[in-house]
PDB file of C-alpha atoms in Angstrom:
ATOM      1  CA  MET A   1       0.000   0.000   0.000  1.00  0.00           C
ATOM      2  CA  ARG A   2       1.431   3.373  -0.950  1.00  0.00           C
ATOM      3  CA  ASN A   3       0.968   6.248   1.462  1.00  0.00           C
ATOM      4  CA  ILE A   4       0.827   9.748   0.025  1.00  0.00           C
ATOM      5  CA  GLY A   5       1.000  12.850   2.214  1.00  0.00           C
ATOM      6  CA  ILE A   6      -2.139  14.891   1.821  1.00  0.00           C
ATOM      7  CA  LEU A   7      -2.589  18.591   2.460  1.00  0.00           C
ATOM      8  CA  ALA A   8      -5.228  20.282   0.354  1.00  0.00           C
ATOM      9  CA  ILE A   9      -6.925  23.496   1.421  1.00  0.00           C
ATOM     10  CA  VAL A  10      -9.544  25.084  -0.781  1.00  0.00           C
ATOM     11  CA  GLY A  11     -11.272  28.229   0.401  1.00  0.00           C
ATOM     12  CA  VAL A  12     -14.781  28.896  -0.854  1.00  0.00           C
ATOM     13  CA  LEU A  13     -16.547  32.256  -0.343  1.00  0.00           C
ATOM     14  CA  ALA A  14     -20.299  31.946   0.148  1.00  0.00           C
ATOM     15  CA  LEU A  15     -22.248  34.918  -1.192  1.00  0.00           C
ATOM     16  CA  SER A  16     -25.637  35.853   0.220  1.00  0.00           C
ATOM     17  CA  PHE A  17     -28.191  37.561  -1.942  1.00  0.00           C
ATOM     18  CA  ALA A  18     -31.179  39.304  -0.399  1.00  0.00           C
ATOM     19  CA  GLY A  19     -34.508  38.932  -2.188  1.00  0.00           C
ATOM     20  CA  CYS A  20     -38.191  39.405  -1.615  1.00  0.00           C
ATOM     21  CA  GLY A  21     -38.559  35.876  -0.321  1.00  0.00           C
ATOM     22  CA  GLY A  22     -35.547  36.045   2.017  1.00  0.00           C
ATOM     23  CA  ASP A  23     -31.836  35.288   1.770  1.00  0.00           C
ATOM     24  CA  TYR A  24     -30.440  32.991  -0.910  1.00  0.00           C
ATOM     25  CA  ASN A  25     -27.225  31.085  -0.315  1.00  0.00           C
ATOM     26  CA  PRO A  26     -25.981  29.518  -3.552  1.00  0.00           C
ATOM     27  CA  PRO A  27     -24.130  26.194  -3.298  1.00  0.00           C
ATOM     28  CA  PRO A  28     -20.343  26.319  -3.556  1.00  0.00           C
ATOM     29  CA  PRO A  29     -19.087  25.982  -7.143  1.00  0.00           C
ATOM     30  CA  ILE A  30     -17.588  22.767  -8.439  1.00  0.00           C
ATOM     31  CA  VAL A  31     -13.854  23.394  -8.480  1.00  0.00           C
ATOM     32  CA  THR A  32     -11.408  21.532 -10.661  1.00  0.00           C
ATOM     33  CA  GLY A  33      -8.000  21.362  -9.016  1.00  0.00           C
ATOM     34  CA  PRO A  34      -4.922  19.471 -10.178  1.00  0.00           C
ATOM     35  CA  GLY A  35      -6.534  16.311  -8.823  1.00  0.00           C
ATOM     36  CA  LEU A  36      -5.078  12.921  -7.894  1.00  0.00           C
ATOM     37  CA  VAL A  37      -7.296   9.819  -8.012  1.00  0.00           C
ATOM     38  CA  GLY A  38      -6.416   6.332  -6.773  1.00  0.00           C
ATOM     39  CA  PHE A  39      -8.077   2.953  -7.405  1.00  0.00           C
ATOM     40  CA  ASP A  40      -7.921   0.150  -4.854  1.00  0.00           C
ATOM     41  CA  ASP A  41      -6.346  -2.983  -6.327  1.00  0.00           C
ATOM     42  CA  THR A  42      -5.656  -5.114  -3.267  1.00  0.00           C
ATOM     43  CA  SER A  43      -8.258  -7.886  -3.260  1.00  0.00           C
ATOM     44  CA  SER A  44     -11.048  -9.482  -5.270  1.00  0.00           C
ATOM     45  CA  ASP A  45     -13.531  -7.440  -3.208  1.00  0.00           C
ATOM     46  CA  THR A  46     -12.188  -4.065  -4.344  1.00  0.00           C
ATOM     47  CA  SER A  47     -10.140  -4.721  -7.492  1.00  0.00           C
ATOM     48  CA  PRO A  48     -11.323  -3.226 -10.805  1.00  0.00           C
ATOM     49  CA  LEU A  49     -14.000  -5.412 -12.388  1.00  0.00           C
ATOM     50  CA  LEU A  50     -14.952  -5.712 -16.060  1.00  0.00           C
ATOM     51  CA  THR A  51     -18.507  -6.854 -16.824  1.00  0.00           C
ATOM     52  CA  VAL A  52     -19.247  -7.888 -20.424  1.00  0.00           C
ATOM     53  CA  THR A  53     -22.485  -9.062 -22.038  1.00  0.00           C
ATOM     54  CA  TYR A  54     -22.131 -10.636 -25.467  1.00  0.00           C
ATOM     55  CA  THR A  55     -23.649 -12.990 -28.023  1.00  0.00           C
ATOM     56  CA  LEU A  56     -22.002 -15.595 -30.247  1.00  0.00           C
ATOM     57  CA  PRO A  57     -22.707 -16.133 -33.955  1.00  0.00           C
ATOM     58  CA  THR A  58     -23.641 -19.801 -33.569  1.00  0.00           C
ATOM     59  CA  THR A  59     -25.177 -19.805 -30.075  1.00  0.00           C
ATOM     60  CA  PRO A  60     -28.583 -18.362 -29.165  1.00  0.00           C
ATOM     61  CA  GLY A  61     -29.009 -16.129 -26.136  1.00  0.00           C
ATOM     62  CA  THR A  62     -26.638 -13.805 -24.324  1.00  0.00           C
ATOM     63  CA  VAL A  63     -23.709 -14.430 -21.998  1.00  0.00           C
ATOM     64  CA  THR A  64     -22.520 -12.158 -19.182  1.00  0.00           C
ATOM     65  CA  VAL A  65     -19.068 -12.575 -17.638  1.00  0.00           C
ATOM     66  CA  GLN A  66     -17.072 -10.684 -15.036  1.00  0.00           C
ATOM     67  CA  ILE A  67     -13.275 -10.418 -15.128  1.00  0.00           C
ATOM     68  CA  LEU A  68     -11.022  -8.976 -12.431  1.00  0.00           C
ATOM     69  CA  SER A  69      -8.035  -6.917 -13.517  1.00  0.00           C
ATOM     70  CA  ASP A  70      -4.579  -8.490 -13.295  1.00  0.00           C
ATOM     71  CA  LEU A  71      -2.726  -6.927 -10.339  1.00  0.00           C
ATOM     72  CA  ALA A  72       0.693  -7.818 -11.728  1.00  0.00           C
ATOM     73  CA  SER A  73      -0.131  -5.901 -14.949  1.00  0.00           C
ATOM     74  CA  ASP A  74      -1.957  -2.987 -13.325  1.00  0.00           C
ATOM     75  CA  GLY A  75       0.097   0.062 -12.495  1.00  0.00           C
ATOM     76  CA  ASP A  76       0.805   3.707 -13.117  1.00  0.00           C
ATOM     77  CA  ILE A  77       3.410   5.842 -14.828  1.00  0.00           C
ATOM     78  CA  ALA A  78       4.455   9.201 -13.357  1.00  0.00           C
ATOM     79  CA  PHE A  79       6.053  11.859 -15.552  1.00  0.00           C
ATOM     80  CA  ASP A  80       8.164  14.431 -13.701  1.00  0.00           C
ATOM     81  CA  PRO A  81       8.207  17.579 -15.875  1.00  0.00           C
ATOM     82  CA  VAL A  82      11.146  19.058 -13.958  1.00  0.00           C
ATOM     83  CA  GLN A  83      13.415  16.023 -14.165  1.00  0.00           C
ATOM     84  CA  SER A  84      11.949  14.869 -17.512  1.00  0.00           C
ATOM     85  CA  SER A  85      11.851  11.380 -16.032  1.00  0.00           C
ATOM     86  CA  PHE A  86       9.331   8.563 -15.842  1.00  0.00           C
ATOM     87  CA  THR A  87       8.560   6.319 -12.880  1.00  0.00           C
ATOM     88  CA  VAL A  88       6.832   3.032 -13.687  1.00  0.00           C
ATOM     89  CA  THR A  89       5.073   1.219 -10.840  1.00  0.00           C
ATOM     90  CA  THR A  90       3.215  -2.100 -11.124  1.00  0.00           C
ATOM     91  CA  GLY A  91       1.701  -4.533  -8.665  1.00  0.00           C
ATOM     92  CA  LEU A  92       0.979  -1.912  -5.984  1.00  0.00           C
ATOM     93  CA  SER A  93      -2.151  -0.189  -4.712  1.00  0.00           C
ATOM     94  CA  PRO A  94      -3.520   2.390  -5.157  1.00  0.00           C
ATOM     95  CA  VAL A  95      -3.155   2.777  -8.916  1.00  0.00           C
ATOM     96  CA  LEU A  96      -2.959   6.527  -9.540  1.00  0.00           C
ATOM     97  CA  PHE A  97      -3.774   9.103 -12.177  1.00  0.00           C
ATOM     98  CA  GLY A  98      -3.799  12.894 -12.094  1.00  0.00           C
ATOM     99  CA  ILE A  99      -1.431  15.449 -10.557  1.00  0.00           C
ATOM    100  CA  ASP A 100       0.337  14.922  -7.228  1.00  0.00           C
ATOM    101  CA  SER A 101       0.216  18.458  -5.788  1.00  0.00           C
ATOM    102  CA  PHE A 102       2.078  17.329  -2.657  1.00  0.00           C
ATOM    103  CA  ASN A 103       5.167  16.819  -4.816  1.00  0.00           C
ATOM    104  CA  PHE A 104       7.000  20.082  -5.582  1.00  0.00           C
ATOM    105  CA  ASN A 105       7.629  18.954  -9.180  1.00  0.00           C
ATOM    106  CA  LEU A 106       3.912  18.269  -9.795  1.00  0.00           C
ATOM    107  CA  PRO A 107       4.330  14.885 -11.535  1.00  0.00           C
ATOM    108  CA  GLU A 108       1.496  13.667 -13.735  1.00  0.00           C
ATOM    109  CA  PHE A 109       0.314  10.084 -13.168  1.00  0.00           C
ATOM    110  CA  ARG A 110      -1.490   7.892 -15.668  1.00  0.00           C
ATOM    111  CA  ALA A 111      -3.181   4.670 -14.528  1.00  0.00           C
ATOM    112  CA  PHE A 112      -3.217   1.403 -16.468  1.00  0.00           C
ATOM    113  CA  LEU A 113      -5.543  -1.584 -15.967  1.00  0.00           C
ATOM    114  CA  THR A 114      -5.379  -4.955 -17.736  1.00  0.00           C
ATOM    115  CA  PHE A 115      -8.289  -7.396 -18.048  1.00  0.00           C
ATOM    116  CA  PRO A 116      -7.146 -10.658 -19.718  1.00  0.00           C
ATOM    117  CA  LEU A 117      -9.802 -11.960 -22.113  1.00  0.00           C
ATOM    118  CA  ASP A 118      -8.326 -15.405 -22.799  1.00  0.00           C
ATOM    119  CA  GLY A 119      -8.607 -16.891 -19.296  1.00  0.00           C
ATOM    120  CA  VAL A 120      -4.856 -16.881 -18.616  1.00  0.00           C
ATOM    121  CA  THR A 121      -5.462 -15.701 -15.030  1.00  0.00           C
ATOM    122  CA  GLY A 122      -8.281 -18.170 -14.369  1.00  0.00           C
ATOM    123  CA  GLN A 123     -10.999 -15.625 -15.144  1.00  0.00           C
ATOM    124  CA  PRO A 124     -13.831 -16.167 -17.658  1.00  0.00           C
ATOM    125  CA  VAL A 125     -13.092 -15.965 -21.386  1.00  0.00           C
ATOM    126  CA  VAL A 126     -14.541 -13.546 -23.933  1.00  0.00           C
ATOM    127  CA  PRO A 127     -14.319 -15.343 -27.313  1.00  0.00           C
ATOM    128  CA  GLY A 128     -12.670 -13.470 -30.148  1.00  0.00           C
ATOM    129  CA  ASP A 129     -15.820 -13.728 -32.286  1.00  0.00           C
ATOM    130  CA  ALA A 130     -18.163 -12.462 -29.548  1.00  0.00           C
ATOM    131  CA  PHE A 131     -20.449  -9.546 -30.427  1.00  0.00           C
ATOM    132  CA  ILE A 132     -20.385  -7.085 -27.525  1.00  0.00           C
ATOM    133  CA  LEU A 133     -23.776  -5.842 -26.355  1.00  0.00           C
ATOM    134  CA  SER A 134     -22.529  -3.934 -23.305  1.00  0.00           C
ATOM    135  CA  ALA A 135     -19.449  -3.558 -21.161  1.00  0.00           C
ATOM    136  CA  SER A 136     -18.590  -1.633 -18.019  1.00  0.00           C
ATOM    137  CA  VAL A 137     -15.666  -1.303 -15.641  1.00  0.00           C
ATOM    138  CA  ALA A 138     -16.180  -0.676 -11.922  1.00  0.00           C
ATOM    139  CA  VAL A 139     -13.314   0.894  -9.967  1.00  0.00           C
ATOM    140  CA  PHE A 140     -13.173   1.445  -6.215  1.00  0.00           C
ATOM    141  CA  VAL A 141     -11.911   4.971  -5.471  1.00  0.00           C
ATOM    142  CA  ASN A 142      -9.774   4.938  -2.320  1.00  0.00           C
ATOM    143  CA  LEU A 143      -7.850   8.168  -2.860  1.00  0.00           C
ATOM    144  CA  PHE A 144      -9.066  11.566  -4.061  1.00  0.00           C
ATOM    145  CA  ASP A 145      -7.028  14.694  -3.376  1.00  0.00           C
ATOM    146  CA  PHE A 146      -6.535  18.338  -4.353  1.00  0.00           C
ATOM    147  CA  ALA A 147      -9.836  18.768  -6.257  1.00  0.00           C
ATOM    148  CA  SER A 148     -13.590  18.380  -6.052  1.00  0.00           C
ATOM    149  CA  THR A 149     -13.806  17.038  -9.599  1.00  0.00           C
ATOM    150  CA  VAL A 150     -11.241  15.526 -11.985  1.00  0.00           C
ATOM    151  CA  PRO A 151     -12.017  15.516 -15.742  1.00  0.00           C
ATOM    152  CA  THR A 152     -10.809  12.207 -17.142  1.00  0.00           C
ATOM    153  CA  PHE A 153      -9.674  10.646 -20.400  1.00  0.00           C
ATOM    154  CA  LEU A 154     -10.167   6.896 -20.768  1.00  0.00           C
ATOM    155  CA  ASP A 155      -8.357   5.169 -23.647  1.00  0.00           C
ATOM    156  CA  LEU A 156      -8.116   1.657 -25.019  1.00  0.00           C
ATOM    157  CA  VAL A 157      -4.392   0.932 -25.312  1.00  0.00           C
ATOM    158  CA  GLN A 158      -2.133  -2.048 -25.956  1.00  0.00           C
ATOM    159  CA  TYR A 159       1.121  -2.963 -24.218  1.00  0.00           C
ATOM    160  CA  PRO A 160       2.866  -6.240 -23.307  1.00  0.00           C
ATOM    161  CA  PHE A 161       1.111  -8.342 -20.673  1.00  0.00           C
ATOM    162  CA  ARG A 162       2.856  -7.605 -17.348  1.00  0.00           C
ATOM    163  CA  GLY A 163       5.264  -5.418 -19.278  1.00  0.00           C
ATOM    164  CA  LEU A 164       4.189  -1.808 -18.643  1.00  0.00           C
ATOM    165  CA  ALA A 165       6.945   0.610 -19.718  1.00  0.00           C
ATOM    166  CA  ALA A 166       7.513   4.366 -19.801  1.00  0.00           C
ATOM    167  CA  ILE A 167       6.795   4.549 -23.540  1.00  0.00           C
ATOM    168  CA  ASP A 168       3.187   3.551 -22.781  1.00  0.00           C
ATOM    169  CA  PHE A 169       2.624   6.919 -21.055  1.00  0.00           C
ATOM    170  CA  ASP A 170       2.068   8.609 -24.425  1.00  0.00           C
ATOM    171  CA  ALA A 171       1.217   5.607 -26.604  1.00  0.00           C
ATOM    172  CA  VAL A 172      -1.357   6.378 -29.287  1.00  0.00           C
ATOM    173  CA  PRO A 173      -4.716   4.955 -28.138  1.00  0.00           C
ATOM    174  CA  LEU A 174      -6.561   2.371 -30.196  1.00  0.00           C
ATOM    175  CA  ALA A 175      -9.870   3.975 -29.216  1.00  0.00           C
ATOM    176  CA  THR A 176     -11.191   6.483 -26.697  1.00  0.00           C
ATOM    177  CA  ARG A 177     -14.501   7.522 -25.158  1.00  0.00           C
ATOM    178  CA  PRO A 178     -15.927  10.934 -24.222  1.00  0.00           C
ATOM    179  CA  VAL A 179     -14.333  12.791 -21.312  1.00  0.00           C
ATOM    180  CA  PHE A 180     -16.061  12.239 -17.966  1.00  0.00           C
ATOM    181  CA  ASP A 181     -15.539  13.345 -14.361  1.00  0.00           C
ATOM    182  CA  PHE A 182     -14.572  11.705 -11.101  1.00  0.00           C
ATOM    183  CA  PHE A 183     -15.931  13.525  -8.057  1.00  0.00           C
ATOM    184  CA  ALA A 184     -14.754  13.864  -4.468  1.00  0.00           C
ATOM    185  CA  SER A 185     -18.010  12.171  -3.443  1.00  0.00           C
ATOM    186  CA  ASP A 186     -16.802   9.013  -5.245  1.00  0.00           C
ATOM    187  CA  LEU A 187     -14.237   8.407  -2.493  1.00  0.00           C
ATOM    188  CA  GLY A 188     -14.979   5.112  -0.752  1.00  0.00           C
ATOM    189  CA  PHE A 189     -17.351   3.870  -3.448  1.00  0.00           C
ATOM    190  CA  PHE A 190     -17.331   1.819  -6.639  1.00  0.00           C
ATOM    191  CA  VAL A 191     -17.705   3.947  -9.767  1.00  0.00           C
ATOM    192  CA  PRO A 192     -19.161   2.173 -12.837  1.00  0.00           C
ATOM    193  CA  ILE A 193     -17.869   3.396 -16.206  1.00  0.00           C
ATOM    194  CA  ASP A 194     -19.429   2.493 -19.543  1.00  0.00           C
ATOM    195  CA  VAL A 195     -16.759   1.028 -21.843  1.00  0.00           C
ATOM    196  CA  THR A 196     -19.014  -0.612 -24.446  1.00  0.00           C
ATOM    197  CA  THR A 197     -17.478   1.196 -27.421  1.00  0.00           C
ATOM    198  CA  LEU A 198     -13.951   0.438 -26.198  1.00  0.00           C
ATOM    199  CA  MET A 199     -14.747  -3.251 -25.747  1.00  0.00           C
ATOM    200  CA  GLN A 200     -16.286  -3.371 -29.212  1.00  0.00           C
ATOM    201  CA  ALA A 201     -13.094  -1.821 -30.591  1.00  0.00           C
ATOM    202  CA  ALA A 202     -11.045  -4.482 -28.760  1.00  0.00           C
ATOM    203  CA  GLN A 203     -13.038  -7.174 -30.616  1.00  0.00           C
ATOM    204  CA  PHE A 204     -12.246  -5.756 -34.049  1.00  0.00           C
ATOM    205  CA  PRO A 205     -10.387  -8.546 -35.902  1.00  0.00           C
ATOM    206  CA  PRO A 206      -7.879  -9.667 -34.911  1.00  0.00           C
ATOM    207  CA  ALA A 207      -9.419  -9.435 -31.434  1.00  0.00           C
ATOM    208  CA  LEU A 208      -7.129  -8.288 -28.616  1.00  0.00           C
ATOM    209  CA  VAL A 209      -5.987 -10.825 -26.035  1.00  0.00           C
ATOM    210  CA  ASP A 210      -6.144  -8.219 -23.243  1.00  0.00           C
ATOM    211  CA  PHE A 211      -8.560  -5.362 -22.618  1.00  0.00           C
ATOM    212  CA  GLN A 212      -6.210  -2.618 -21.423  1.00  0.00           C
ATOM    213  CA  LEU A 213      -7.250   0.847 -20.271  1.00  0.00           C
ATOM    214  CA  ARG A 214      -5.357   4.054 -19.578  1.00  0.00           C
ATOM    215  CA  PHE A 215      -6.774   6.762 -17.281  1.00  0.00           C
ATOM    216  CA  SER A 216      -5.393  10.296 -17.519  1.00  0.00           C
ATOM    217  CA  ARG A 217      -6.446  13.774 -16.456  1.00  0.00           C
ATOM    218  CA  ASP A 218      -7.821  16.210 -19.042  1.00  0.00           C
ATOM    219  CA  MET A 219      -5.049  18.804 -18.867  1.00  0.00           C
ATOM    220  CA  SER A 220      -7.010  21.484 -20.744  1.00  0.00           C
ATOM    221  CA  VAL A 221      -8.811  22.342 -17.490  1.00  0.00           C
ATOM    222  CA  PRO A 222      -6.597  24.745 -15.496  1.00  0.00           C
ATOM    223  CA  PRO A 223      -6.107  24.060 -11.769  1.00  0.00           C
ATOM    224  CA  LEU A 224      -8.709  25.513  -9.433  1.00  0.00           C
ATOM    225  CA  ALA A 225     -10.982  26.588 -12.281  1.00  0.00           C
ATOM    226  CA  PRO A 226     -14.497  25.573 -13.349  1.00  0.00           C
ATOM    227  CA  SER A 227     -14.529  22.375 -15.388  1.00  0.00           C
ATOM    228  CA  SER A 228     -14.409  22.882 -19.139  1.00  0.00           C
ATOM    229  CA  SER A 229     -16.898  21.476 -21.599  1.00  0.00           C
ATOM    230  CA  PRO A 230     -16.055  18.130 -23.235  1.00  0.00           C
ATOM    231  CA  ALA A 231     -15.245  19.984 -26.461  1.00  0.00           C
ATOM    232  CA  GLU A 232     -12.350  21.819 -24.800  1.00  0.00           C
ATOM    233  CA  VAL A 233     -10.046  18.917 -24.188  1.00  0.00           C
ATOM    234  CA  GLY A 234      -6.303  18.555 -24.235  1.00  0.00           C
ATOM    235  CA  ARG A 235      -3.605  16.033 -23.426  1.00  0.00           C
ATOM    236  CA  THR A 236      -0.137  16.378 -22.008  1.00  0.00           C
ATOM    237  CA  VAL A 237       2.544  15.151 -24.407  1.00  0.00           C
ATOM    238  CA  ALA A 238       5.852  14.157 -22.821  1.00  0.00           C
ATOM    239  CA  ASN A 239       9.067  13.410 -24.650  1.00  0.00           C
ATOM    240  CA  ARG A 240       9.336   9.682 -25.275  1.00  0.00           C
ATOM    241  CA  PRO A 241      12.298   8.169 -23.420  1.00  0.00           C
ATOM    242  CA  ARG A 242      14.967   6.092 -25.084  1.00  0.00           C
ATOM    243  CA  ALA A 243      15.389   2.550 -23.787  1.00  0.00           C
ATOM    244  CA  MET A 244      15.594   2.669 -19.965  1.00  0.00           C
ATOM    245  CA  GLU A 245      16.172   6.437 -19.971  1.00  0.00           C
ATOM    246  CA  GLY A 246      14.617   8.133 -16.953  1.00  0.00           C
ATOM    247  CA  ILE A 247      12.808   4.979 -15.815  1.00  0.00           C
ATOM    248  CA  ALA A 248      12.892   4.316 -12.079  1.00  0.00           C
ATOM    249  CA  PRO A 249      10.912   1.176 -11.148  1.00  0.00           C
ATOM    250  CA  ARG A 250      10.050   1.193  -7.462  1.00  0.00           C
ATOM    251  CA  GLN A 251       9.064  -2.448  -7.068  1.00  0.00           C
ATOM    252  CA  PRO A 252       8.736  -5.452  -9.380  1.00  0.00           C
ATOM    253  CA  ALA A 253       5.371  -6.954 -10.212  1.00  0.00           C
ATOM    254  CA  THR A 254       3.975  -9.352  -7.626  1.00  0.00           C
ATOM    255  CA  ALA A 255       3.749 -12.188 -10.158  1.00  0.00           C
ATOM    256  CA  LYS A 256       6.441 -13.599 -12.415  1.00  0.00           C
ATOM    257  CA  PRO A 257       6.159 -12.812 -16.129  1.00  0.00           C
ATOM    258  CA  LEU A 258       4.788 -15.547 -18.328  1.00  0.00           C
ATOM    259  CA  SER A 259       7.358 -17.665 -20.119  1.00  0.00           C
ATOM    260  CA  PRO A 260       7.870 -17.175 -23.870  1.00  0.00           C
ATOM    261  CA  ALA A 261       6.024 -20.452 -24.473  1.00  0.00           C
ATOM    262  CA  GLU A 262       3.071 -19.288 -22.370  1.00  0.00           C
ATOM    263  CA  MET A 263       2.992 -15.936 -24.164  1.00  0.00           C
ATOM    264  CA  ALA A 264       3.115 -17.649 -27.575  1.00  0.00           C
ATOM    265  CA  ALA A 265       0.176 -19.833 -26.605  1.00  0.00           C
ATOM    266  CA  ARG A 266      -2.050 -16.850 -25.813  1.00  0.00           C
ATOM    267  CA  ARG A 267      -4.682 -16.845 -28.551  1.00  0.00           C
ATOM    268  CA  ARG A 268      -8.359 -16.053 -28.830  1.00  0.00           C
TER     269      ARG A 268
END
């Protein structure tokens, strides 16, 4: 479990307006700060969960399966804009995305989740020829700091199974969905996110072996300012590192990588 020092103070001025019917006290505005969000990934009770409903070409009826994310693949990448360095962390909880305002350099985190679709981790299988009717991912928010709302990008990406690397921070997404918000009120709760279009993209032939997601903060919204509309979106682009340049792994994954033979056998 990673512990992050927290000190966030936001002052809100309440204005009172006098009217014929009495005083009116408007609610405090929603404020978008730098924002740091963490997902619990410690047990089957709180780990991210993918729920998929699909049909098969030759089988009548629908099938619904649930797949837990793979802890050894899950992780985050932090980009330090001052040091121009990347820190890759896997196999630890919480998995983070957003801006760590407690750090003087204001590193940006991006979170990565992997849901194997071929049953390699003992979870249910989603066949490569399945037609996706619906899909959602539920994440348990156990850290939320420095903001009341965090505008969020969610991308379908692809990287080696249990092989997250710094270059994946800025990897071009295979597909994306509209920007949405996490709220401070989400802390301590599961948040369901519709990923139907991303799962459908993952099934486009040849179907992906893993359903892999990247969470990042919409950097077009300035700190401590009202949230922008979905049309006003922007992404941070960091310089891609050369091999092993600026990468500082803090701890290895909790599970051993699959052998080359096991990786070669992964098919859907």
